[in-house]
């Protein structure tokens, strides 16, 4: 898939952006959205340096970085945090009835 995250190291670049976003100014910071009990959403393309020094990259316009470390595709989020939140009782009950 051309837009899937890749484990192939690449040199840093400002990279392509969707046409609707317009050109990125040379010194514009990356926007990162923090979500409670969810991944970090980062405007891409991005390169992520892992603990062991390897670099993974994605050319997508936005990527979700795992913060719970349960993802099978770490550092990319695969929504594994959702199952854990439901087990812990953080979300709505499975039967849809309110909690007492």
CSV table of C-alpha atoms in Angstrom, one decimal:
chain,number,residue,atom,x,y,z
A,1,UNK,CA,0.0,0.0,0.0
A,2,UNK,CA,1.5,3.3,-0.9
A,3,UNK,CA,0.1,5.2,2.1
A,4,UNK,CA,0.8,2.6,4.8
A,5,UNK,CA,3.5,3.1,7.4
A,6,UNK,CA,6.8,1.8,6.4
A,7,UNK,CA,9.7,0.4,8.2
A,8,UNK,CA,12.1,1.5,5.5
A,9,UNK,CA,14.5,4.2,6.8
A,10,UNK,CA,14.2,7.5,4.8
A,11,UNK,CA,16.0,10.8,5.1
A,12,UNK,CA,13.9,13.5,6.9
A,13,UNK,CA,11.8,15.7,4.6
A,14,UNK,CA,8.9,18.0,4.9
A,15,UNK,CA,7.1,15.6,2.5
A,16,UNK,CA,3.8,15.8,0.6
A,17,UNK,CA,0.6,17.3,2.1
A,18,UNK,CA,-2.9,16.9,0.9
A,19,UNK,CA,-3.8,19.7,-1.6
A,20,UNK,CA,-6.6,21.0,0.6
A,21,UNK,CA,-4.0,21.8,3.3
A,22,UNK,CA,-2.0,24.2,1.1
A,23,UNK,CA,1.8,24.5,1.3
A,24,UNK,CA,3.5,24.1,4.7
A,25,UNK,CA,5.6,27.1,5.6
A,26,UNK,CA,9.3,26.1,5.9
A,27,UNK,CA,9.4,26.6,9.7
A,28,UNK,CA,5.9,25.5,10.6
A,29,UNK,CA,5.7,23.2,13.6
A,30,UNK,CA,4.0,19.8,13.4
A,31,UNK,CA,0.6,19.7,15.0
A,32,UNK,CA,0.1,16.9,17.6
A,33,UNK,CA,-3.3,16.2,19.0
A,34,UNK,CA,-3.4,14.6,22.5
A,35,UNK,CA,-6.5,12.4,23.3
A,36,UNK,CA,-7.4,11.0,26.6
A,37,UNK,CA,-7.1,7.2,26.5
A,38,UNK,CA,-6.1,7.3,22.9
A,39,UNK,CA,-3.2,7.7,20.5
A,40,UNK,CA,-1.2,10.8,19.7
A,41,UNK,CA,-2.5,12.2,16.4
A,42,UNK,CA,0.4,13.7,14.5
A,43,UNK,CA,0.3,15.6,11.2
A,44,UNK,CA,2.5,13.7,8.8
A,45,UNK,CA,4.5,12.7,7.1
A,46,UNK,CA,6.6,11.6,10.1
A,47,UNK,CA,9.7,9.7,11.1
A,48,UNK,CA,9.7,8.0,14.5
A,49,UNK,CA,13.0,7.0,16.2
A,50,UNK,CA,12.4,3.9,18.4
A,51,UNK,CA,14.2,3.0,21.7
A,52,UNK,CA,16.6,0.8,19.9
A,53,UNK,CA,17.6,3.5,17.5
A,54,UNK,CA,15.8,2.2,14.4
A,55,UNK,CA,13.6,4.7,12.5
A,56,UNK,CA,10.2,4.0,11.0
A,57,UNK,CA,8.4,6.4,8.7
A,58,UNK,CA,4.9,7.1,7.3
A,59,UNK,CA,4.0,9.4,4.5
A,60,UNK,CA,0.3,9.7,5.5
A,61,UNK,CA,-1.2,13.1,6.2
A,62,UNK,CA,-2.0,12.1,9.8
A,63,UNK,CA,-0.7,9.2,11.8
A,64,UNK,CA,-1.8,7.8,15.2
A,65,UNK,CA,1.1,7.0,17.5
A,66,UNK,CA,0.4,4.4,20.2
A,67,UNK,CA,0.7,5.6,23.8
A,68,UNK,CA,-0.6,2.4,25.6
A,69,UNK,CA,2.2,0.2,24.1
A,70,UNK,CA,-0.4,-2.6,23.4
A,71,UNK,CA,-0.3,-2.2,19.7
A,72,UNK,CA,0.9,-5.1,17.6
A,73,UNK,CA,2.1,-2.5,15.1
A,74,UNK,CA,3.9,-0.3,17.6
A,75,UNK,CA,4.7,2.6,17.3
A,76,UNK,CA,1.5,2.9,15.1
A,77,UNK,CA,-1.8,2.7,16.9
A,78,UNK,CA,-4.0,-0.3,16.0
A,79,UNK,CA,-6.8,0.6,18.5
A,80,UNK,CA,-5.7,-2.1,21.0
A,81,UNK,CA,-6.4,0.5,23.8
A,82,UNK,CA,-10.1,0.3,23.1
A,83,UNK,CA,-10.4,-3.3,24.3
A,84,UNK,CA,-8.5,-2.5,27.4
A,85,UNK,CA,-10.7,0.5,28.2
A,86,UNK,CA,-13.9,-1.6,27.8
A,87,UNK,CA,-12.5,-4.3,30.1
A,88,UNK,CA,-11.6,-1.7,32.7
A,89,UNK,CA,-15.1,-0.3,32.7
A,90,UNK,CA,-14.1,3.1,31.3
A,91,UNK,CA,-16.6,3.0,28.5
A,92,UNK,CA,-20.3,2.4,28.3
A,93,UNK,CA,-21.5,-1.0,29.4
A,94,UNK,CA,-21.8,-3.7,26.7
A,95,UNK,CA,-25.6,-4.0,27.1
A,96,UNK,CA,-26.1,-0.3,26.7
A,97,UNK,CA,-27.8,0.2,30.0
A,98,UNK,CA,-26.6,2.9,32.4
A,99,UNK,CA,-24.4,1.9,35.3
A,100,UNK,CA,-25.7,2.0,38.8
